[in-house]
Amino acid sequence: MKKNKLLNQWLWRWHFIAGLISLPFIVVLSLTGGIYLFKDKYEKPIQEPITTVAAVGTPISYQKQWELANARMENKPNAMVVPMNPDQATEFVSGRFSHKTSLFVDPYRAKVSGTVKANEGLMYKVRKLHGELLMGSFGTKVVELVASWLVVLILTGVYVFWPFRNQGLKAFFIPRVKEGKRIFFRDVHAISGFWVSGLLLLVLAGAFPWTDVVGSNFKWVQDVTQTGYPNTWMGIGLKSETGTKKVSLDDMVETAKALELPGTVSIGFPKSEMGVYSISNTYYRDLEKQVKYHYDQFSGEPVLKQTWADVGLLMRGRMWVMAFHQGQFGAWNWYLMLLVALLLAVMSISALVSYSLRKRKGHWGVPKVSKNFNAGYGVVIALIFMGFLFPLFGLSLLLIWMGFQVKVYFRKRREPAM
C-alpha cells in the first residue's frame, strides 16, 4: 500500500494529539481492567464461608428460606438463585447492578449465613476506578472521552504504522534495538499497538454501552427501533389468572430444576399481586442457550416461553460485546482479555517513554504538517461522522480546533507588518 505522505503527516499529528490526551488514562484503564479480570478468583475464597454450607441434616423448605431472607433484607428480594449442589447456600437477591445485594441462607441450620453487597469490597473500587476514575458521573465522561480518542489512536496508528519502514515482515514483529532507545520504544509501541488494534476496537465496542452519552444514545436507538429486550422478557404485561392459593416456592424450584437449563438458574418473583414467576438462566458461554419461562403464580401453569431469538438484534449484539469485554465466554476469552490489557499497558507505557526521549525542553513536540495539505472531503466527512457517533470526541475536537485558531491569530498579530 502506497501512502499519501502529506496525509500520513497529518494523521501522525492527530495520532500524537490523541496520545497526549488519552495515554496516561489508558495506562490506568488497562491496569485496572486487567486486575478486575481476577474478580471471581479473588472473591471466591473470601465469600466461600458464606456461600458454602455443611450438608448435614434435613434442609428447611425454600418457602421458609424466603421468609428468613425477607425478614432480614432491607429491600424485599426480587429473585432467588436455584442451588444446584447440596452444599450450596440459597442466594436471595434484591436490586440490580451496583445496587445488588445477595443474602445467603443455610437451609440445614435455618439461618442466614451472610450477605454480599455489589458496592462493597476491593474489586468494586477497582471497577469504579476503571469505569469512572473514582470521580462519579464526571469521571464516567472522562473515561468515555478517552475511549473515543482511543478509537482515533487505533485508526490513525494503523495507517501511520503500515508500512512504516522497509524491512519486510520483520517490521511487524521485531523492534529495532540498534538505533537507540527512542526508536526501540517507538517500535515496541507501534508493533504491540498494531497487533492488538482489532481486538481493542471490539473491546471498546463492549465498553461504550456503559458510558453516559454514547450508551444513552445507543439505548435510545434500541427503543426507537424496538431492538432491545421485549417488555415481556421482564414479565411486564404478563398476568396470572385469579386464584385462591399461590404456588409454593418449592414447587417453582422443582419446575426450574426439571428444565435442566445450563449456567446459573434464577427464579424471579412476581412483581405484583397478579404478576408471574419467571425462570431464566445466565449462560455466557453460549448466549443462544439463554431462555426465559413465565409461570402463573396461582396455578403454576406456563404463561410464556421466550428464547434468545426473541431479544432484539441490537441488544443481542450489545450483550455479546459486553460479555466479551469482561472475558465471560470461557477460559479462552479470559486469557485473551488479559493479553489485551497487558499489550495495551505495554503499548501505552512504551509510547510515553518514547515521547519523553523525543521531547525537547519547553516544547510539546507536536508534529508539523505542511501548509500545502488539504484534508479533503473524505477525511472531513469521517471526522463529522465520528463526532456524531462519539459526541464528547466531537466536542473536544472542536475545542482543539478553536485553540489552534486562537494560536494562529495571536501569532499573526505578533508578526511585523511588511
Short mmCIF file of C-alpha atoms in Angstrom, two decimals:
data_model
loop_
_atom_site.label_atom_id
_atom_site.label_comp_id
_atom_site.label_asym_id
_atom_site.label_seq_id
_atom_site.Cartn_x
_atom_site.Cartn_y
_atom_site.Cartn_z
CA MET A 1 0.00 0.00 0.00
CA LYS A 2 1.49 3.33 -1.09
CA LYS A 3 0.64 6.03 1.41
CA ASN A 4 -0.06 9.70 0.84
CA LYS A 5 2.90 11.43 2.51
CA LEU A 6 1.02 14.60 3.44
CA LEU A 7 -1.96 12.63 4.76
CA ASN A 8 0.43 10.46 6.74
CA GLN A 9 1.95 13.58 8.36
CA TRP A 10 -1.50 14.94 9.19
CA LEU A 11 -2.68 11.64 10.69
CA TRP A 12 0.57 11.31 12.64
CA ARG A 13 -0.11 14.77 14.09
CA TRP A 14 -3.59 13.76 15.25
CA HIS A 15 -2.32 10.40 16.49
CA PHE A 16 0.17 12.34 18.59
CA ILE A 17 -2.50 14.72 19.94
CA ALA A 18 -4.81 11.81 20.74
CA GLY A 19 -1.96 10.17 22.62
CA LEU A 20 -1.26 13.27 24.69
CA ILE A 21 -4.92 13.44 25.68
CA SER A 22 -5.54 9.80 26.45
CA LEU A 23 -2.42 7.68 27.06
CA PRO A 24 -1.95 8.46 30.80
CA PHE A 25 -5.58 7.47 31.38
CA ILE A 26 -5.26 4.41 29.15
CA VAL A 27 -2.45 3.10 31.36
CA VAL A 28 -4.82 3.29 34.35
CA LEU A 29 -7.70 1.69 32.43
CA SER A 30 -5.56 -1.18 31.12
CA LEU A 31 -4.12 -1.98 34.55
CA THR A 32 -7.47 -1.78 36.38
CA GLY A 33 -9.18 -3.77 33.63
CA GLY A 34 -6.56 -6.48 33.90
CA ILE A 35 -6.90 -6.59 37.69
CA TYR A 36 -10.71 -6.75 37.51
CA LEU A 37 -10.50 -9.91 35.41
CA PHE A 38 -9.39 -11.65 38.61
CA LYS A 39 -12.57 -10.62 40.45
CA ASP A 40 -14.08 -14.11 40.72
CA LYS A 41 -10.78 -15.74 41.66
CA TYR A 42 -10.18 -13.08 44.32
CA GLU A 43 -13.67 -13.06 45.83
CA LYS A 44 -14.41 -16.81 45.78
CA PRO A 45 -12.26 -17.77 48.81
CA ILE A 46 -13.42 -14.66 50.70
CA GLN A 47 -17.10 -15.44 50.15
CA GLU A 48 -16.82 -19.23 50.47
CA PRO A 49 -17.72 -19.29 54.22
CA ILE A 50 -20.97 -17.56 53.26
CA THR A 51 -21.85 -19.34 50.03
CA THR A 52 -20.87 -22.89 51.06
CA VAL A 53 -22.66 -24.81 53.82
CA ALA A 54 -22.30 -28.19 55.52
CA ALA A 55 -24.93 -30.50 54.01
CA VAL A 56 -25.89 -32.19 57.29
CA GLY A 57 -29.47 -32.98 58.28
CA THR A 58 -32.73 -32.10 56.58
CA PRO A 59 -32.98 -28.67 54.88
CA ILE A 60 -35.93 -26.41 55.56
CA SER A 61 -38.29 -25.60 52.68
CA TYR A 62 -37.48 -22.87 50.17
CA GLN A 63 -40.62 -21.08 51.30
CA LYS A 64 -39.20 -20.93 54.85
CA GLN A 65 -35.87 -19.77 53.47
CA TRP A 66 -37.63 -16.97 51.62
CA GLU A 67 -39.33 -15.91 54.86
CA LEU A 68 -35.94 -15.77 56.60
CA ALA A 69 -34.45 -13.71 53.78
CA ASN A 70 -37.43 -11.39 53.52
CA ALA A 71 -37.24 -10.62 57.25
CA ARG A 72 -33.52 -9.81 57.12
CA MET A 73 -33.16 -7.88 53.86
CA GLU A 74 -33.56 -4.10 53.68
CA ASN A 75 -35.47 -4.44 50.43
CA LYS A 76 -37.77 -7.31 49.55
CA PRO A 77 -35.94 -9.97 47.47
CA ASN A 78 -36.90 -9.93 43.80
CA ALA A 79 -35.19 -13.18 42.79
CA MET A 80 -33.60 -16.38 44.03
CA VAL A 81 -30.67 -18.30 42.55
CA VAL A 82 -31.52 -22.00 42.41
CA PRO A 83 -28.85 -24.03 44.27
CA MET A 84 -27.68 -26.98 42.17
CA ASN A 85 -25.45 -28.62 44.81
CA PRO A 86 -26.35 -29.78 48.34
CA ASP A 87 -23.53 -27.73 49.91
CA GLN A 88 -24.60 -24.51 48.16
CA ALA A 89 -26.32 -21.83 50.26
CA THR A 90 -29.51 -20.42 48.79
CA GLU A 91 -28.99 -16.93 47.38
CA PHE A 92 -31.77 -14.34 47.55
CA VAL A 93 -31.25 -11.16 45.52
CA SER A 94 -32.58 -7.63 45.76
CA GLY A 95 -31.65 -4.75 43.46
CA ARG A 96 -29.56 -4.81 40.30
CA PHE A 97 -26.05 -3.95 39.14
CA SER A 98 -24.15 -1.84 41.72
CA HIS A 99 -27.24 -1.78 43.97
CA LYS A 100 -27.45 -5.57 44.08
CA THR A 101 -27.50 -7.27 47.48
CA SER A 102 -27.26 -11.04 47.88
CA LEU A 103 -28.31 -12.71 51.12
CA PHE A 104 -27.37 -16.37 51.63
CA VAL A 105 -29.41 -18.81 53.69
CA ASP A 106 -28.08 -22.03 55.21
CA PRO A 107 -31.06 -24.39 54.76
CA TYR A 108 -29.66 -27.03 57.14
CA ARG A 109 -29.21 -24.71 60.12
CA ALA A 110 -32.20 -22.49 59.17
CA LYS A 111 -30.16 -19.30 59.45
CA VAL A 112 -28.64 -16.57 57.33
CA SER A 113 -25.00 -17.37 56.56
CA GLY A 114 -24.12 -13.87 55.34
CA THR A 115 -24.68 -11.01 52.93
CA VAL A 116 -22.71 -9.82 49.92
CA LYS A 117 -23.22 -6.32 48.50
CA ALA A 118 -22.09 -5.46 44.98
CA ASN A 119 -20.96 -1.96 46.04
CA GLU A 120 -18.53 -3.16 48.70
CA GLY A 121 -15.07 -4.68 48.62
CA LEU A 122 -11.76 -4.11 46.84
CA MET A 123 -12.91 -5.24 43.40
CA TYR A 124 -15.81 -2.80 43.48
CA LYS A 125 -13.29 0.02 44.00
CA VAL A 126 -11.17 -1.32 41.13
CA ARG A 127 -14.28 -1.34 38.94
CA LYS A 128 -15.16 2.24 39.93
CA LEU A 129 -11.60 3.32 39.15
CA HIS A 130 -11.80 1.55 35.79
CA GLY A 131 -15.21 2.93 34.87
CA GLU A 132 -15.20 6.43 36.34
CA LEU A 133 -11.74 7.10 37.83
CA LEU A 134 -13.42 7.38 41.28
CA MET A 135 -14.93 10.71 40.16
CA GLY A 136 -18.58 9.77 39.72
CA SER A 137 -20.51 10.98 36.70
CA PHE A 138 -17.75 13.39 35.64
CA GLY A 139 -15.22 10.56 35.70
CA THR A 140 -17.50 8.40 33.56
CA LYS A 141 -17.48 11.13 30.91
CA VAL A 142 -13.68 11.41 31.12
CA VAL A 143 -13.39 7.65 30.51
CA GLU A 144 -15.84 7.96 27.60
CA LEU A 145 -13.76 10.78 26.11
CA VAL A 146 -10.58 8.71 26.50
CA ALA A 147 -12.26 5.69 24.88
CA SER A 148 -13.39 7.88 21.96
CA TRP A 149 -9.87 9.19 21.42
CA LEU A 150 -8.54 5.63 21.70
CA VAL A 151 -10.60 4.78 18.60
CA VAL A 152 -8.83 7.66 16.84
CA LEU A 153 -5.48 6.40 18.11
CA ILE A 154 -6.14 2.93 16.73
CA LEU A 155 -7.32 4.04 13.28
CA THR A 156 -4.60 6.65 12.77
CA GLY A 157 -1.93 4.42 14.32
CA VAL A 158 -2.58 1.53 11.93
CA TYR A 159 -2.30 3.86 8.92
CA VAL A 160 0.87 5.57 10.18
CA PHE A 161 2.49 2.27 11.13
CA TRP A 162 1.84 0.22 8.00
CA PRO A 163 4.26 0.01 6.32
CA PHE A 164 6.43 2.25 8.48
CA ARG A 165 9.86 1.06 7.31
CA ASN A 166 11.30 -1.07 4.55
CA GLN A 167 12.16 -4.22 6.48
CA GLY A 168 9.57 -6.62 5.16
CA LEU A 169 7.62 -8.82 7.54
CA LYS A 170 10.27 -8.37 10.23
CA ALA A 171 8.95 -4.84 10.82
CA PHE A 172 5.65 -6.26 12.06
CA PHE A 173 7.23 -8.42 14.77
CA ILE A 174 10.69 -7.24 15.88
CA PRO A 175 11.58 -3.77 17.24
CA ARG A 176 14.86 -2.20 16.23
CA VAL A 177 17.43 -2.49 19.03
CA LYS A 178 20.49 -0.88 17.44
CA GLU A 179 19.07 2.58 16.66
CA GLY A 180 18.75 4.00 20.15
CA LYS A 181 16.24 3.83 22.99
CA ARG A 182 13.72 6.18 21.40
CA ILE A 183 13.43 4.09 18.24
CA PHE A 184 13.26 0.88 20.27
CA PHE A 185 10.37 2.09 22.46
CA ARG A 186 8.67 3.61 19.43
CA ASP A 187 8.78 0.23 17.68
CA VAL A 188 7.55 -1.59 20.79
CA HIS A 189 4.61 0.82 20.87
CA ALA A 190 3.87 0.52 17.15
CA ILE A 191 4.17 -3.27 16.90
CA SER A 192 2.14 -4.06 20.03
CA GLY A 193 -0.45 -1.46 19.01
CA PHE A 194 -0.76 -2.88 15.50
CA TRP A 195 -1.36 -6.46 16.67
CA VAL A 196 -3.85 -5.51 19.37
CA SER A 197 -5.74 -2.89 17.32
CA GLY A 198 -8.55 -5.13 16.01
CA LEU A 199 -9.21 -6.67 19.41
CA LEU A 200 -9.13 -3.24 21.02
CA LEU A 201 -11.90 -1.98 18.76
CA LEU A 202 -14.00 -4.99 19.80
CA VAL A 203 -13.20 -4.38 23.48
CA LEU A 204 -14.18 -0.72 23.10
CA ALA A 205 -17.46 -1.76 21.48
CA GLY A 206 -18.14 -3.64 24.71
CA ALA A 207 -17.24 -0.63 26.84
CA PHE A 208 -19.35 2.10 25.19
CA PRO A 209 -22.74 0.66 26.30
CA TRP A 210 -21.72 1.58 29.89
CA THR A 211 -20.94 5.20 29.00
CA ASP A 212 -23.22 8.18 29.68
CA VAL A 213 -23.53 9.79 26.24
CA VAL A 214 -22.85 7.04 23.69
CA GLY A 215 -24.55 4.47 25.94
CA SER A 216 -27.66 6.63 26.32
CA ASN A 217 -27.80 7.28 22.59
CA PHE A 218 -27.48 3.57 21.88
CA LYS A 219 -30.35 2.79 24.27
CA TRP A 220 -32.44 5.46 22.54
CA VAL A 221 -31.82 3.79 19.17
CA GLN A 222 -32.80 0.45 20.72
CA ASP A 223 -36.07 1.92 21.98
CA VAL A 224 -36.90 3.63 18.68
CA THR A 225 -36.12 0.57 16.59
CA GLN A 226 -37.55 -1.85 19.19
CA THR A 227 -34.39 -3.95 19.10
CA GLY A 228 -33.86 -4.26 22.86
CA TYR A 229 -35.41 -6.67 25.32
CA PRO A 230 -39.14 -7.20 24.78
CA ASN A 231 -41.19 -5.90 27.72
CA THR A 232 -42.44 -9.39 28.43
CA TRP A 233 -38.83 -10.55 29.00
CA MET A 234 -39.02 -8.84 32.40
CA GLY A 235 -42.59 -10.03 32.96
CA ILE A 236 -44.11 -6.65 32.13
CA GLY A 237 -47.64 -7.01 30.75
CA LEU A 238 -47.95 -10.66 31.82
CA LYS A 239 -50.63 -11.55 34.39
CA SER A 240 -51.61 -14.60 36.37
CA GLU A 241 -55.16 -15.85 36.40
CA THR A 242 -57.10 -15.21 39.59
CA GLY A 243 -56.71 -17.98 42.14
CA THR A 244 -57.23 -18.68 45.81
CA LYS A 245 -53.86 -20.24 46.63
CA LYS A 246 -50.43 -19.37 45.34
CA VAL A 247 -47.91 -21.94 44.12
CA SER A 248 -45.19 -22.55 46.70
CA LEU A 249 -41.62 -21.52 46.04
CA ASP A 250 -40.62 -25.18 46.47
CA ASP A 251 -42.83 -26.15 43.53
CA MET A 252 -41.20 -23.45 41.39
CA VAL A 253 -37.72 -24.71 42.32
CA GLU A 254 -38.73 -28.22 41.22
CA THR A 255 -40.01 -26.79 37.95
CA ALA A 256 -36.75 -24.86 37.43
CA LYS A 257 -34.57 -27.92 38.09
CA ALA A 258 -36.68 -30.06 35.77
CA LEU A 259 -35.92 -27.67 32.89
CA GLU A 260 -32.20 -28.62 33.15
CA LEU A 261 -31.03 -25.22 31.96
CA PRO A 262 -27.28 -24.59 31.61
CA GLY A 263 -25.50 -21.92 33.64
CA THR A 264 -26.87 -20.05 36.65
CA VAL A 265 -30.62 -20.51 37.04
CA SER A 266 -32.74 -17.87 38.76
CA ILE A 267 -36.38 -17.54 39.76
CA GLY A 268 -37.81 -14.03 39.51
CA PHE A 269 -40.62 -13.38 41.97
CA PRO A 270 -43.96 -11.83 40.94
CA LYS A 271 -43.70 -8.04 40.83
CA SER A 272 -47.34 -7.50 41.71
CA GLU A 273 -50.36 -9.30 43.18
CA MET A 274 -51.20 -10.64 39.73
CA GLY A 275 -47.65 -10.91 38.41
CA VAL A 276 -45.86 -14.05 37.26
CA TYR A 277 -42.89 -16.17 38.30
CA SER A 278 -40.01 -16.01 35.80
CA ILE A 279 -37.38 -18.72 35.45
CA SER A 280 -34.26 -17.82 33.48
CA ASN A 281 -30.63 -18.80 33.10
CA THR A 282 -27.44 -16.80 32.68
CA TYR A 283 -25.05 -18.67 30.42
CA TYR A 284 -22.27 -16.56 28.90
CA ARG A 285 -20.51 -19.48 27.23
CA ASP A 286 -23.38 -19.66 24.75
CA LEU A 287 -25.83 -16.76 24.87
CA GLU A 288 -28.11 -18.55 22.40
CA LYS A 289 -29.00 -21.07 25.13
CA GLN A 290 -30.43 -18.40 27.42
CA VAL A 291 -34.20 -18.71 27.82
CA LYS A 292 -36.97 -17.24 29.94
CA TYR A 293 -40.09 -19.06 31.17
CA HIS A 294 -43.00 -17.27 32.80
CA TYR A 295 -45.46 -19.11 35.06
CA ASP A 296 -48.82 -18.30 36.62
CA GLN A 297 -48.22 -17.74 40.34
CA PHE A 298 -51.53 -19.42 41.28
CA SER A 299 -51.72 -22.46 39.01
CA GLY A 300 -48.06 -22.88 38.19
CA GLU A 301 -49.00 -23.26 34.52
CA PRO A 302 -46.68 -21.80 31.83
CA VAL A 303 -47.71 -18.38 30.55
CA LEU A 304 -44.95 -17.64 28.01
CA LYS A 305 -41.62 -19.03 26.87
CA GLN A 306 -39.02 -16.76 25.31
CA THR A 307 -35.67 -17.62 23.79
CA TRP A 308 -32.64 -15.50 22.93
CA ALA A 309 -34.05 -15.12 19.41
CA ASP A 310 -36.92 -13.05 20.89
CA VAL A 311 -34.41 -10.43 22.08
CA GLY A 312 -33.80 -7.53 19.68
CA LEU A 313 -30.77 -7.59 17.39
CA LEU A 314 -29.05 -4.54 18.93
CA MET A 315 -29.47 -5.88 22.45
CA ARG A 316 -28.06 -9.27 21.45
CA GLY A 317 -25.07 -7.58 19.86
CA ARG A 318 -24.66 -5.31 22.86
CA MET A 319 -24.74 -8.19 25.33
CA TRP A 320 -22.23 -10.14 23.22
CA VAL A 321 -19.61 -7.38 23.12
CA MET A 322 -20.14 -6.58 26.82
CA ALA A 323 -19.62 -10.23 27.77
CA PHE A 324 -16.55 -10.39 25.52
CA HIS A 325 -15.22 -7.22 27.16
CA GLN A 326 -15.41 -8.94 30.56
CA GLY A 327 -13.91 -12.24 29.39
CA GLN A 328 -17.07 -14.20 30.21
CA PHE A 329 -17.12 -16.62 27.26
CA GLY A 330 -14.75 -19.06 28.90
CA ALA A 331 -11.03 -19.51 29.56
CA TRP A 332 -10.01 -18.54 26.01
CA ASN A 333 -11.87 -15.22 26.33
CA TRP A 334 -10.46 -14.54 29.82
CA TYR A 335 -6.85 -15.11 28.75
CA LEU A 336 -7.41 -13.09 25.58
CA MET A 337 -8.69 -10.09 27.59
CA LEU A 338 -5.75 -10.40 29.97
CA LEU A 339 -3.41 -10.35 26.97
CA VAL A 340 -5.19 -7.27 25.58
CA ALA A 341 -4.84 -5.49 28.93
CA LEU A 342 -1.11 -6.31 29.11
CA LEU A 343 -0.44 -5.27 25.50
CA LEU A 344 -2.41 -2.06 26.00
CA ALA A 345 -0.30 -1.23 29.05
CA VAL A 346 2.93 -2.05 27.16
CA MET A 347 1.80 -0.02 24.17
CA SER A 348 0.91 3.00 26.31
CA ILE A 349 3.97 2.97 28.56
CA SER A 350 6.38 2.50 25.63
CA ALA A 351 4.72 5.42 23.82
CA LEU A 352 5.15 7.67 26.86
CA VAL A 353 8.81 6.63 27.22
CA SER A 354 9.45 7.23 23.52
CA TYR A 355 7.79 10.65 23.77
CA SER A 356 9.85 11.63 26.82
CA LEU A 357 13.05 10.73 24.92
CA ARG A 358 11.89 12.68 21.83
CA LYS A 359 10.50 15.79 23.52
CA ARG A 360 12.66 18.90 23.65
CA LYS A 361 12.57 21.03 26.77
CA GLY A 362 9.97 23.77 26.54
CA HIS A 363 8.17 22.21 23.57
CA TRP A 364 5.24 19.81 23.33
CA GLY A 365 6.77 18.24 20.25
CA VAL A 366 3.57 18.22 18.19
CA PRO A 367 4.43 17.02 14.65
CA LYS A 368 4.22 19.68 11.97
CA VAL A 369 2.08 19.43 8.88
CA SER A 370 2.81 21.04 5.53
CA LYS A 371 0.76 24.15 4.75
CA ASN A 372 0.00 22.59 1.36
CA PHE A 373 -2.01 19.78 2.94
CA ASN A 374 -5.74 19.72 2.29
CA ALA A 375 -7.67 17.15 4.32
CA GLY A 376 -10.22 16.55 1.59
CA TYR A 377 -13.91 15.77 1.78
CA GLY A 378 -13.43 12.13 2.72
CA VAL A 379 -11.45 12.96 5.87
CA VAL A 380 -13.81 15.78 6.86
CA ILE A 381 -16.86 13.54 6.44
CA ALA A 382 -15.16 10.81 8.51
CA LEU A 383 -14.45 13.31 11.32
CA ILE A 384 -18.00 14.63 11.27
CA PHE A 385 -19.34 11.07 11.39
CA MET A 386 -17.11 10.21 14.36
CA GLY A 387 -18.14 13.45 16.04
CA PHE A 388 -21.80 12.42 15.85
CA LEU A 389 -21.05 8.83 16.85
CA PHE A 390 -18.89 9.93 19.78
CA PRO A 391 -20.25 13.36 20.84
CA LEU A 392 -17.62 14.01 23.51
CA PHE A 393 -14.90 13.39 20.94
CA GLY A 394 -16.63 15.82 18.57
CA LEU A 395 -16.80 18.47 21.29
CA SER A 396 -13.14 18.01 22.25
CA LEU A 397 -12.11 18.15 18.58
CA LEU A 398 -13.98 21.44 18.19
CA LEU A 399 -12.25 22.88 21.28
CA ILE A 400 -8.81 21.79 20.00
CA TRP A 401 -9.52 23.33 16.58
CA MET A 402 -10.60 26.59 18.24
CA GLY A 403 -7.42 26.55 20.31
CA PHE A 404 -5.31 26.20 17.16
CA GLN A 405 -7.19 29.08 15.52
CA VAL A 406 -6.58 31.34 18.53
CA LYS A 407 -2.89 30.40 18.49
CA VAL A 408 -2.63 31.22 14.75
CA TYR A 409 -4.47 34.52 15.29
CA PHE A 410 -2.10 35.74 18.00
CA ARG A 411 0.93 34.53 16.07
CA LYS A 412 -0.13 36.67 13.12
CA ARG A 413 -0.74 39.60 15.43
CA ARG A 414 2.86 39.34 16.66
CA GLU A 415 4.32 39.19 13.13
CA PRO A 416 5.77 42.54 11.99
CA ALA A 417 3.93 44.32 9.19
CA MET A 418 5.68 44.28 5.80
#
